[in-house]
Amino acid sequence: MSQTTARQKAPDTRGPVRKLLTSFGFQILVALILGVLAGLIGKQLGPDEAGSANGLAATLATVGSSYVTLLKAAVIPLVFTAIVASISNLRRVQNAARLAGQTLLWFAITAFIAVIIGIVLGVTVQPGARAGEGLTPSDPYAVGTWWNFLTGLVPQNFLGLTASTSLDVEAGRASTSIGFNVLQIIVVAVAVGIAAIKVGRRAEPFLAFTESLLKVIQRVLWWIIRIAPIGTFGLIGNAVIQYGWDKLTSLAWFAGAIYVGLAIVLFVVYPVLIKTHGLSIKQYFTGVWPAVTVAFFSRSSIGTLPVTERVTERNLGVPSSYASFAVPLGATTKMDGCAAIYPAIAAIFVAQFYGIELSFVQYLLIVLVSVVGSAATAGTTGAVVMLTLTLSTLGLPLDGVGLLLAIDPILDMGRTAVNVAGQALVPTIVAKREGILDVDLYNAQRDGLPFADDSADEESEVPAEGEPARV
């Protein structure tokens, strides 16, 4: 079993005001408030004389989209290196096949519980029947079907890159945009990782390089996450301008049902599972909270992956050899928020909004899609893909997705936080059941020092209480 010890650092001598101002959570909260205010001002200003977005609106849109672009740019190398490294690490673990099977089983169990909670809330709260006036469907920017999901698993190229060209007839020009398919990257990474294990000793330099590259990418990703307050300011402000405050508040019942469901899973279901395995609920939350905080504000399970893996090893006592497999796997397939609670309540919302009565078989299909189809979210902000997959399976109008896009950024924060909490929970439970959990480390006093970096990394600092972890 891998043992990990925390390295203490000099006491934090910052005053209370400086602690507050430098707190990551406080910075994000300020960014949220300023973003809403800036959005209201931009909405009030209206378009300029030429009918285009005013300067404030254009600035907010650019800031928000630029941050999302930065986050997406790190996804491809991070997913590839994390999956390859996680698979290669299985060669160091005894009973690797059993651990992998137990991990997938508990992924399914927790997803099943989450989707049942979502269905109960959707039927009880009736968010579709309580929707405000003036809601009109818009075109969803992504559509998921089982056929697209299955065909999307086949890599078109090594990097999973796709290109799309649009023509502007009036301007007489064409523009091409490059995208990527995370599912295809995962398939390629899994194949490369398994091949490297089969090659054996001659693949050791490649695996060492991959693990080193992963550390470098994690450091760059941390820099991107650290500027999340700026991105949050732009994203929230742009959402208010684009959709308007009235439309945002018209979905209050739906948003409330989602957050109640997320809270039940995070603060009731997960603690019950922790307690039934003989572990401390307090230690779980104090251990996982740095990752949950970063996930809430970054809105990306993959973007939070370095922090999630670190707290799972350093705070919760899961052996590194197992955590380096289970956490990256969870970051791409374990989505209790995006793939269970959200599509369940959202599908019921769409049915209620259009006056469609769901049958018992359709409720069973919601459960099946949520438990089996989680990989369709692929660790990014992909809940819309999961929702369209659910709606197409149930035969519900895909136009209903557009009704919910206005508040999706707000919902995505809570969804991702629950996703990440579950991605750390399952490896902890499995490690405890298999007798490989470092219980002493799990129960260790934290005292505002959630974890320390590798002793060889002299630059790393342990965050003060209330701040995200340094990666």
Tab-separated table of C-alpha atoms in Angstrom:
chain	number	residue	atom	x	y	z
A	1	MET	CA	0.000	0.000	0.000
A	2	SER	CA	1.254	3.429	-0.898
A	3	GLN	CA	1.894	5.636	2.099
A	4	THR	CA	1.828	9.407	1.769
A	5	THR	CA	2.896	11.871	4.393
A	6	ALA	CA	2.096	15.542	4.538
A	7	ARG	CA	4.925	18.077	4.590
A	8	GLN	CA	4.262	21.034	6.860
A	9	LYS	CA	5.265	24.559	5.958
A	10	ALA	CA	5.812	27.787	7.824
A	11	PRO	CA	2.752	29.180	9.620
A	12	ASP	CA	0.493	31.453	7.622
A	13	THR	CA	1.179	34.980	8.913
A	14	ARG	CA	-1.270	36.808	6.649
A	15	GLY	CA	-3.807	39.051	8.318
A	16	PRO	CA	-7.558	38.349	8.061
A	17	VAL	CA	-8.110	40.999	5.376
A	18	ARG	CA	-5.288	39.703	3.199
A	19	LYS	CA	-6.486	36.125	3.679
A	20	LEU	CA	-9.939	37.127	2.498
A	21	LEU	CA	-8.696	39.091	-0.510
A	22	THR	CA	-6.380	36.291	-1.640
A	23	SER	CA	-8.974	33.556	-1.086
A	24	PHE	CA	-9.879	31.850	-4.359
A	25	GLY	CA	-13.484	31.368	-3.267
A	26	PHE	CA	-13.847	35.047	-2.318
A	27	GLN	CA	-12.389	36.137	-5.665
A	28	ILE	CA	-14.891	33.967	-7.521
A	29	LEU	CA	-17.794	35.276	-5.430
A	30	VAL	CA	-16.791	38.856	-6.229
A	31	ALA	CA	-16.474	37.929	-9.911
A	32	LEU	CA	-19.998	36.460	-9.865
A	33	ILE	CA	-21.497	39.609	-8.334
A	34	LEU	CA	-19.570	41.949	-10.635
A	35	GLY	CA	-20.480	39.770	-13.631
A	36	VAL	CA	-24.198	40.028	-12.877
A	37	LEU	CA	-23.934	43.800	-12.386
A	38	ALA	CA	-21.928	44.257	-15.579
A	39	GLY	CA	-24.437	42.092	-17.443
A	40	LEU	CA	-27.370	44.160	-16.223
A	41	ILE	CA	-25.592	47.342	-17.280
A	42	GLY	CA	-24.719	45.879	-20.680
A	43	LYS	CA	-28.317	44.745	-21.146
A	44	GLN	CA	-29.568	48.219	-20.270
A	45	LEU	CA	-27.187	49.897	-22.733
A	46	GLY	CA	-28.555	47.823	-25.604
A	47	PRO	CA	-26.947	47.533	-29.062
A	48	ASP	CA	-24.884	50.332	-30.565
A	49	GLU	CA	-25.988	52.550	-33.467
A	50	ALA	CA	-24.953	49.919	-36.023
A	51	GLY	CA	-27.063	47.279	-34.286
A	52	SER	CA	-24.036	45.385	-32.999
A	53	ALA	CA	-23.242	44.494	-29.393
A	54	ASN	CA	-22.101	47.444	-27.316
A	55	GLY	CA	-18.528	47.655	-26.060
A	56	LEU	CA	-19.285	46.200	-22.622
A	57	ALA	CA	-21.257	43.275	-24.050
A	58	ALA	CA	-18.540	42.518	-26.588
A	59	THR	CA	-15.863	42.656	-23.880
A	60	LEU	CA	-17.734	40.291	-21.568
A	61	ALA	CA	-18.373	37.836	-24.407
A	62	THR	CA	-14.707	37.911	-25.441
A	63	VAL	CA	-13.423	37.443	-21.886
A	64	GLY	CA	-15.759	34.518	-21.213
A	65	SER	CA	-15.162	32.740	-24.526
A	66	SER	CA	-11.395	33.231	-24.251
A	67	TYR	CA	-11.318	31.535	-20.856
A	68	VAL	CA	-13.351	28.579	-22.150
A	69	THR	CA	-10.991	28.339	-25.129
A	70	LEU	CA	-7.964	28.218	-22.819
A	71	LEU	CA	-9.564	25.483	-20.740
A	72	LYS	CA	-10.442	23.441	-23.826
A	73	ALA	CA	-6.900	23.845	-25.202
A	74	ALA	CA	-5.548	21.933	-22.213
A	75	VAL	CA	-8.098	19.128	-22.482
A	76	ILE	CA	-6.533	17.181	-25.371
A	77	PRO	CA	-3.019	16.714	-23.923
A	78	LEU	CA	-4.390	16.285	-20.403
A	79	VAL	CA	-6.876	13.541	-21.318
A	80	PHE	CA	-4.347	11.650	-23.441
A	81	THR	CA	-1.488	11.730	-20.929
A	82	ALA	CA	-3.765	11.112	-17.916
A	83	ILE	CA	-5.428	8.046	-19.471
A	84	VAL	CA	-2.147	6.552	-20.726
A	85	ALA	CA	-0.478	7.119	-17.365
A	86	SER	CA	-3.449	5.731	-15.427
A	87	ILE	CA	-3.554	2.525	-17.472
A	88	SER	CA	0.200	2.043	-17.215
A	89	ASN	CA	-0.019	2.489	-13.444
A	90	LEU	CA	-2.279	-0.562	-13.224
A	91	ARG	CA	0.764	-2.754	-13.821
A	92	ARG	CA	1.956	-1.766	-10.347
A	93	VAL	CA	-1.319	-2.707	-8.651
A	94	GLN	CA	-2.211	-6.137	-7.367
A	95	ASN	CA	-5.669	-7.395	-8.375
A	96	ALA	CA	-5.891	-4.635	-11.002
A	97	ALA	CA	-8.787	-6.287	-12.825
A	98	ARG	CA	-10.766	-6.634	-9.603
A	99	LEU	CA	-10.136	-2.991	-8.677
A	100	ALA	CA	-11.197	-1.829	-12.132
A	101	GLY	CA	-14.389	-3.897	-11.927
A	102	GLN	CA	-15.229	-2.611	-8.447
A	103	THR	CA	-14.644	0.969	-9.594
A	104	LEU	CA	-17.025	0.648	-12.538
A	105	LEU	CA	-19.611	-1.095	-10.345
A	106	TRP	CA	-19.640	1.731	-7.806
A	107	PHE	CA	-19.750	4.301	-10.582
A	108	ALA	CA	-22.967	2.614	-11.721
A	109	ILE	CA	-24.410	2.269	-8.194
A	110	THR	CA	-23.975	5.950	-7.337
A	111	ALA	CA	-25.278	7.016	-10.765
A	112	PHE	CA	-28.376	4.848	-10.220
A	113	ILE	CA	-29.064	6.465	-6.839
A	114	ALA	CA	-28.563	9.955	-8.293
A	115	VAL	CA	-30.903	9.435	-11.242
A	116	ILE	CA	-33.650	8.034	-8.980
A	117	ILE	CA	-33.377	11.183	-6.844
A	118	GLY	CA	-33.612	13.285	-10.009
A	119	ILE	CA	-36.748	11.490	-11.187
A	120	VAL	CA	-38.450	11.832	-7.789
A	121	LEU	CA	-37.685	15.558	-7.677
A	122	GLY	CA	-38.853	16.084	-11.263
A	123	VAL	CA	-42.176	14.368	-10.598
A	124	THR	CA	-42.656	16.070	-7.213
A	125	VAL	CA	-41.555	19.648	-7.956
A	126	GLN	CA	-43.120	19.776	-11.462
A	127	PRO	CA	-40.624	22.371	-12.786
A	128	GLY	CA	-41.985	22.214	-16.330
A	129	ALA	CA	-45.480	23.112	-15.184
A	130	ARG	CA	-44.106	26.028	-13.122
A	131	ALA	CA	-41.942	27.548	-15.873
A	132	GLY	CA	-42.304	31.292	-16.318
A	133	GLU	CA	-43.953	32.978	-19.254
A	134	GLY	CA	-42.116	33.904	-22.426
A	135	LEU	CA	-39.861	30.867	-22.708
A	136	THR	CA	-39.119	29.993	-26.328
A	137	PRO	CA	-36.942	27.110	-27.474
A	138	SER	CA	-33.661	27.864	-29.209
A	139	ASP	CA	-31.408	25.667	-31.282
A	140	PRO	CA	-29.244	23.363	-29.111
A	141	TYR	CA	-25.578	23.666	-30.007
A	142	ALA	CA	-24.988	19.935	-29.600
A	143	VAL	CA	-27.130	16.862	-30.117
A	144	GLY	CA	-26.465	13.390	-28.775
A	145	THR	CA	-27.929	10.120	-30.012
A	146	TRP	CA	-26.948	6.532	-29.321
A	147	TRP	CA	-25.881	6.137	-32.945
A	148	ASN	CA	-23.710	9.257	-32.801
A	149	PHE	CA	-22.275	8.078	-29.507
A	150	LEU	CA	-21.289	4.657	-30.887
A	151	THR	CA	-19.917	5.959	-34.189
A	152	GLY	CA	-18.120	8.705	-32.308
A	153	LEU	CA	-16.011	6.084	-30.543
A	154	VAL	CA	-14.180	5.306	-33.792
A	155	PRO	CA	-11.182	7.662	-34.065
A	156	GLN	CA	-10.997	9.644	-37.283
A	157	ASN	CA	-7.368	10.523	-36.571
A	158	PHE	CA	-4.815	10.168	-33.802
A	159	LEU	CA	-5.761	13.418	-32.053
A	160	GLY	CA	-9.536	13.105	-32.491
A	161	LEU	CA	-9.562	16.408	-34.368
A	162	THR	CA	-12.490	17.526	-36.506
A	163	ALA	CA	-12.817	20.463	-38.895
A	164	SER	CA	-15.959	22.255	-40.009
A	165	THR	CA	-16.234	24.954	-42.678
A	166	SER	CA	-18.954	27.582	-42.910
A	167	LEU	CA	-19.649	29.812	-45.899
A	168	ASP	CA	-20.608	33.469	-45.691
A	169	VAL	CA	-22.237	34.032	-49.083
A	170	GLU	CA	-22.782	37.767	-48.597
A	171	ALA	CA	-19.191	38.419	-47.543
A	172	GLY	CA	-17.838	35.944	-50.065
A	173	ARG	CA	-15.573	34.108	-47.643
A	174	ALA	CA	-15.285	30.784	-45.852
A	175	SER	CA	-14.140	30.114	-42.299
A	176	THR	CA	-12.925	26.816	-40.870
A	177	SER	CA	-12.979	25.897	-37.196
A	178	ILE	CA	-11.088	23.041	-35.560
A	179	GLY	CA	-12.651	20.948	-32.800
A	180	PHE	CA	-11.948	17.683	-31.058
A	181	ASN	CA	-13.843	14.603	-29.937
A	182	VAL	CA	-12.934	13.717	-26.361
A	183	LEU	CA	-14.401	10.219	-26.698
A	184	GLN	CA	-12.061	9.469	-29.595
A	185	ILE	CA	-9.098	10.809	-27.627
A	186	ILE	CA	-10.029	8.476	-24.775
A	187	VAL	CA	-10.225	5.499	-27.153
A	188	VAL	CA	-6.813	6.333	-28.643
A	189	ALA	CA	-5.282	6.844	-25.188
A	190	VAL	CA	-6.673	3.537	-23.900
A	191	ALA	CA	-5.259	1.699	-26.932
A	192	VAL	CA	-1.841	3.357	-26.530
A	193	GLY	CA	-1.771	2.648	-22.785
A	194	ILE	CA	-2.613	-1.039	-23.220
A	195	ALA	CA	-0.092	-1.345	-26.058
A	196	ALA	CA	2.614	0.213	-23.888
A	197	ILE	CA	1.950	-2.339	-21.164
A	198	LYS	CA	2.124	-5.181	-23.701
A	199	VAL	CA	5.427	-3.898	-25.122
A	200	GLY	CA	6.940	-4.123	-21.665
A	201	ARG	CA	10.403	-2.849	-20.742
A	202	ARG	CA	11.049	-1.158	-24.074
A	203	ALA	CA	8.053	1.119	-23.455
A	204	GLU	CA	9.386	2.370	-20.123
A	205	PRO	CA	11.005	5.536	-21.598
A	206	PHE	CA	7.725	6.400	-23.321
A	207	LEU	CA	5.724	5.902	-20.122
A	208	ALA	CA	8.225	7.944	-18.112
A	209	PHE	CA	7.977	10.749	-20.672
A	210	THR	CA	4.161	10.576	-20.584
A	211	GLU	CA	4.076	10.858	-16.793
A	212	SER	CA	6.519	13.786	-16.882
A	213	LEU	CA	4.478	15.509	-19.605
A	214	LEU	CA	1.332	15.001	-17.524
A	215	LYS	CA	2.926	16.881	-14.622
A	216	VAL	CA	3.864	19.783	-16.904
A	217	ILE	CA	0.349	19.959	-18.379
A	218	GLN	CA	-1.164	19.878	-14.895
A	219	ARG	CA	0.960	22.858	-13.922
A	220	VAL	CA	-0.155	24.833	-16.993
A	221	LEU	CA	-3.756	23.863	-16.317
A	222	TRP	CA	-3.442	25.135	-12.775
A	223	TRP	CA	-2.430	28.540	-14.101
A	224	ILE	CA	-5.556	28.526	-16.267
A	225	ILE	CA	-7.760	27.573	-13.317
A	226	ARG	CA	-6.193	30.305	-11.203
A	227	ILE	CA	-7.584	32.987	-13.544
A	228	ALA	CA	-11.073	31.498	-13.247
A	229	PRO	CA	-12.404	34.666	-11.532
A	230	ILE	CA	-11.757	36.611	-14.746
A	231	GLY	CA	-13.457	33.938	-16.853
A	232	THR	CA	-16.383	33.740	-14.442
A	233	PHE	CA	-16.883	37.514	-14.659
A	234	GLY	CA	-17.142	37.342	-18.453
A	235	LEU	CA	-19.290	34.200	-18.633
A	236	ILE	CA	-21.891	35.322	-16.090
A	237	GLY	CA	-22.056	38.856	-17.485
A	238	ASN	CA	-22.504	37.570	-21.019
A	239	ALA	CA	-25.243	35.144	-19.891
A	240	VAL	CA	-27.218	37.982	-18.297
A	241	ILE	CA	-26.894	40.123	-21.458
A	242	GLN	CA	-27.703	37.294	-23.844
A	243	TYR	CA	-30.734	35.866	-22.066
A	244	GLY	CA	-31.930	38.687	-19.832
A	245	TRP	CA	-32.743	38.613	-16.160
A	246	ASP	CA	-36.421	37.818	-16.740
A	247	LYS	CA	-35.660	34.626	-18.619
A	248	LEU	CA	-33.091	33.577	-16.020
A	249	THR	CA	-35.582	33.984	-13.177
A	250	SER	CA	-38.371	32.259	-15.139
A	251	LEU	CA	-36.506	28.971	-14.699
A	252	ALA	CA	-36.125	29.387	-10.941
A	253	TRP	CA	-38.166	26.260	-10.108
A	254	PHE	CA	-36.102	24.169	-12.495
A	255	ALA	CA	-32.803	25.530	-11.128
A	256	GLY	CA	-34.052	24.994	-7.577
A	257	ALA	CA	-34.952	21.359	-8.282
A	258	ILE	CA	-31.513	20.746	-9.802
A	259	TYR	CA	-29.662	22.233	-6.838
A	260	VAL	CA	-31.849	20.405	-4.310
A	261	GLY	CA	-31.014	17.148	-6.083
A	262	LEU	CA	-27.312	17.978	-6.160
A	263	ALA	CA	-27.386	18.873	-2.459
A	264	ILE	CA	-29.118	15.587	-1.562
A	265	VAL	CA	-26.490	13.570	-3.404
A	266	LEU	CA	-23.543	15.544	-2.031
A	267	PHE	CA	-24.682	16.020	1.557
A	268	VAL	CA	-26.900	12.957	2.129
A	269	VAL	CA	-26.059	10.085	-0.248
A	270	TYR	CA	-22.288	10.462	-0.200
A	271	PRO	CA	-22.091	10.822	3.609
A	272	VAL	CA	-24.281	7.716	4.036
A	273	LEU	CA	-21.941	5.726	1.775
A	274	ILE	CA	-18.920	7.043	3.651
A	275	LYS	CA	-20.438	6.197	7.036
A	276	THR	CA	-21.521	2.680	6.008
A	277	HIS	CA	-17.897	1.972	5.091
A	278	GLY	CA	-16.719	2.971	8.554
A	279	LEU	CA	-15.130	6.276	7.555
A	280	SER	CA	-15.463	9.799	8.947
A	281	ILE	CA	-17.843	12.085	7.074
A	282	LYS	CA	-16.022	15.180	8.319
A	283	GLN	CA	-12.671	13.871	7.075
A	284	TYR	CA	-14.136	13.135	3.667
A	285	PHE	CA	-15.482	16.652	3.203
A	286	THR	CA	-12.407	18.421	4.552
A	287	GLY	CA	-10.298	16.228	2.288
A	288	VAL	CA	-12.276	16.584	-0.933
A	289	TRP	CA	-13.359	20.224	-0.537
A	290	PRO	CA	-10.385	21.845	-2.358
A	291	ALA	CA	-11.280	19.844	-5.494
A	292	VAL	CA	-15.012	20.564	-5.105
A	293	THR	CA	-14.263	24.294	-4.866
A	294	VAL	CA	-12.132	24.331	-8.009
A	295	ALA	CA	-14.712	22.218	-9.860
A	296	PHE	CA	-17.536	24.583	-8.915
A	297	PHE	CA	-15.789	27.581	-10.425
A	298	SER	CA	-13.960	25.963	-13.354
A	299	ARG	CA	-17.020	23.944	-14.515
A	300	SER	CA	-14.790	21.165	-15.844
A	301	SER	CA	-14.185	17.727	-14.351
A	302	ILE	CA	-11.157	17.248	-16.589
A	303	GLY	CA	-9.896	20.706	-15.737
A	304	THR	CA	-10.116	19.815	-12.039
A	305	LEU	CA	-8.499	16.394	-12.566
A	306	PRO	CA	-5.053	17.306	-11.143
A	307	VAL	CA	-6.595	18.645	-7.947
A	308	THR	CA	-9.050	15.745	-7.642
A	309	GLU	CA	-6.302	13.163	-7.995
A	310	ARG	CA	-4.110	15.009	-5.516
A	311	VAL	CA	-6.731	15.215	-2.750
A	312	THR	CA	-7.765	11.605	-3.348
A	313	GLU	CA	-4.189	10.493	-2.704
A	314	ARG	CA	-2.978	13.042	-0.158
A	315	ASN	CA	-6.133	13.690	1.858
A	316	LEU	CA	-8.275	10.574	1.492
A	317	GLY	CA	-5.431	8.044	1.620
A	318	VAL	CA	-6.084	6.199	-1.652
A	319	PRO	CA	-2.866	4.571	-2.964
A	320	SER	CA	-1.337	6.570	-5.800
A	321	SER	CA	-1.092	3.535	-8.073
A	322	TYR	CA	-4.860	3.021	-7.855
A	323	ALA	CA	-5.943	6.679	-7.669
A	324	SER	CA	-3.975	7.504	-10.830
A	325	PHE	CA	-6.216	5.006	-12.640
A	326	ALA	CA	-9.587	5.542	-10.958
A	327	VAL	CA	-9.683	9.350	-10.832
A	328	PRO	CA	-8.879	9.990	-14.535
A	329	LEU	CA	-11.395	7.287	-15.436
A	330	GLY	CA	-13.965	9.024	-13.243
A	331	ALA	CA	-13.186	12.413	-14.753
A	332	THR	CA	-14.346	11.091	-18.136
A	333	THR	CA	-17.186	8.742	-17.142
A	334	LYS	CA	-18.336	9.471	-13.555
A	335	MET	CA	-20.933	12.261	-13.783
A	336	ASP	CA	-23.623	12.061	-11.074
A	337	GLY	CA	-24.453	15.739	-11.630
A	338	CYS	CA	-24.262	16.083	-15.424
A	339	ALA	CA	-25.305	12.582	-16.444
A	340	ALA	CA	-27.803	11.546	-13.756
A	341	ILE	CA	-29.558	14.302	-11.803
A	342	TYR	CA	-29.583	16.931	-14.547
A	343	PRO	CA	-30.860	14.855	-17.517
A	344	ALA	CA	-33.499	13.192	-15.319
A	345	ILE	CA	-35.009	16.461	-14.067
A	346	ALA	CA	-34.481	18.229	-17.408
A	347	ALA	CA	-36.183	15.463	-19.398
A	348	ILE	CA	-39.165	15.555	-17.049
A	349	PHE	CA	-39.181	19.370	-17.342
A	350	VAL	CA	-39.342	19.160	-21.155
A	351	ALA	CA	-42.141	16.584	-21.015
A	352	GLN	CA	-44.154	18.724	-18.598
A	353	PHE	CA	-43.537	21.921	-20.588
A	354	TYR	CA	-44.871	20.325	-23.788
A	355	GLY	CA	-47.686	18.531	-21.960
A	356	ILE	CA	-46.362	15.021	-22.647
A	357	GLU	CA	-47.194	12.250	-20.180
A	358	LEU	CA	-44.215	9.961	-19.539
A	359	SER	CA	-44.819	6.220	-19.210
A	360	PHE	CA	-43.188	3.868	-16.728
A	361	VAL	CA	-41.013	2.472	-19.539
A	362	GLN	CA	-39.762	5.974	-20.346
A	363	TYR	CA	-38.767	6.511	-16.717
A	364	LEU	CA	-36.844	3.233	-16.896
A	365	LEU	CA	-35.137	4.514	-20.037
A	366	ILE	CA	-34.036	7.640	-18.154
A	367	VAL	CA	-32.379	5.398	-15.585
A	368	LEU	CA	-30.736	3.254	-18.269
A	369	VAL	CA	-29.390	6.225	-20.218
A	370	SER	CA	-28.003	7.865	-17.079
A	371	VAL	CA	-26.227	4.742	-15.819
A	372	VAL	CA	-24.888	3.549	-19.182
A	373	GLY	CA	-24.437	6.759	-21.155
A	374	SER	CA	-22.305	8.818	-18.774
A	375	ALA	CA	-19.292	8.620	-21.076
A	376	ALA	CA	-21.155	10.818	-23.556
A	377	THR	CA	-20.439	13.829	-21.318
A	378	ALA	CA	-16.708	13.137	-21.646
A	379	GLY	CA	-15.621	15.255	-18.698
A	380	THR	CA	-16.176	18.670	-20.268
A	381	THR	CA	-19.204	20.930	-20.138
A	382	GLY	CA	-21.179	18.241	-21.929
A	383	ALA	CA	-24.459	17.985	-20.007
A	384	VAL	CA	-26.334	19.296	-23.058
A	385	VAL	CA	-25.070	16.316	-25.063
A	386	MET	CA	-26.262	13.983	-22.313
A	387	LEU	CA	-29.648	15.694	-22.222
A	388	THR	CA	-30.156	15.444	-25.989
A	389	LEU	CA	-29.147	11.780	-25.784
A	390	THR	CA	-31.831	11.267	-23.121
A	391	LEU	CA	-34.497	13.212	-25.004
A	392	SER	CA	-33.829	11.392	-28.274
A	393	THR	CA	-34.050	8.042	-26.462
A	394	LEU	CA	-37.399	9.033	-24.920
A	395	GLY	CA	-38.723	10.542	-28.154
A	396	LEU	CA	-39.144	14.008	-26.592
A	397	PRO	CA	-38.700	17.281	-28.555
A	398	LEU	CA	-35.041	18.258	-28.825
A	399	ASP	CA	-36.187	21.875	-29.039
A	400	GLY	CA	-36.717	21.634	-25.299
A	401	VAL	CA	-32.950	21.733	-24.770
A	402	GLY	CA	-32.946	25.327	-25.939
A	403	LEU	CA	-35.339	26.287	-23.153
A	404	LEU	CA	-32.692	25.541	-20.547
A	405	LEU	CA	-29.570	27.011	-22.139
A	406	ALA	CA	-30.067	30.380	-20.451
A	407	ILE	CA	-29.172	29.101	-16.997
A	408	ASP	CA	-26.869	26.248	-18.016
A	409	PRO	CA	-23.663	28.013	-16.843
A	410	ILE	CA	-25.192	28.529	-13.389
A	411	LEU	CA	-26.342	24.909	-13.161
A	412	ASP	CA	-23.060	23.588	-14.526
A	413	MET	CA	-21.171	24.915	-11.512
A	414	GLY	CA	-23.134	22.749	-9.083
A	415	ARG	CA	-23.228	19.757	-11.432
A	416	THR	CA	-19.449	19.718	-11.828
A	417	ALA	CA	-18.871	20.064	-8.087
A	418	VAL	CA	-20.965	16.943	-7.441
A	419	ASN	CA	-19.250	15.121	-10.312
A	420	VAL	CA	-15.823	15.716	-8.778
A	421	ALA	CA	-16.951	14.825	-5.248
A	422	GLY	CA	-18.149	11.473	-6.616
A	423	GLN	CA	-14.945	10.953	-8.580
A	424	ALA	CA	-13.009	11.088	-5.296
A	425	LEU	CA	-15.637	9.167	-3.314
A	426	VAL	CA	-15.676	5.951	-5.351
A	427	PRO	CA	-11.890	5.279	-5.227
A	428	THR	CA	-12.026	5.919	-1.466
A	429	ILE	CA	-14.848	3.423	-0.966
A	430	VAL	CA	-13.254	0.791	-3.200
A	431	ALA	CA	-9.861	1.213	-1.513
A	432	LYS	CA	-11.505	0.773	1.899
A	433	ARG	CA	-13.389	-2.337	0.772
A	434	GLU	CA	-10.212	-3.849	-0.675
A	435	GLY	CA	-8.152	-3.050	2.408
A	436	ILE	CA	-5.666	-0.763	0.666
A	437	LEU	CA	-6.832	2.588	2.066
A	438	ASP	CA	-4.352	4.467	4.242
A	439	VAL	CA	-6.783	5.005	7.111
A	440	ASP	CA	-4.240	6.929	9.198
A	441	LEU	CA	-3.769	9.448	6.404
A	442	TYR	CA	-7.533	9.642	5.874
A	443	ASN	CA	-8.049	10.472	9.557
A	444	ALA	CA	-5.030	12.786	9.823
A	445	GLN	CA	-5.504	16.287	11.209
A	446	ARG	CA	-5.759	18.776	8.381
A	447	ASP	CA	-5.661	22.146	10.160
A	448	GLY	CA	-5.894	24.123	6.943
A	449	LEU	CA	-3.124	22.077	5.318
A	450	PRO	CA	-5.098	19.804	3.004
A	451	PHE	CA	-2.045	18.299	1.365
A	452	ALA	CA	1.554	18.912	0.424
A	453	ASP	CA	3.206	18.545	-2.927
A	454	ASP	CA	5.951	16.067	-3.664
A	455	SER	CA	8.990	16.786	-1.530
A	456	ALA	CA	11.064	17.196	-4.688
A	457	ASP	CA	8.877	20.061	-5.844
A	458	GLU	CA	10.182	22.909	-3.758
A	459	GLU	CA	8.017	25.505	-5.504
A	460	SER	CA	4.715	23.973	-4.417
A	461	GLU	CA	2.891	25.516	-1.511
A	462	VAL	CA	0.106	24.124	0.611
A	463	PRO	CA	-2.947	26.374	0.299
A	464	ALA	CA	-4.362	28.109	3.321
A	465	GLU	CA	-7.812	27.113	4.477
A	466	GLY	CA	-10.480	28.244	2.037
A	467	GLU	CA	-8.120	28.370	-0.935
A	468	PRO	CA	-7.818	25.849	-3.775
A	469	ALA	CA	-4.977	23.391	-3.888
A	470	ARG	CA	-1.788	24.214	-5.721
A	471	VAL	CA	-0.942	21.692	-8.387
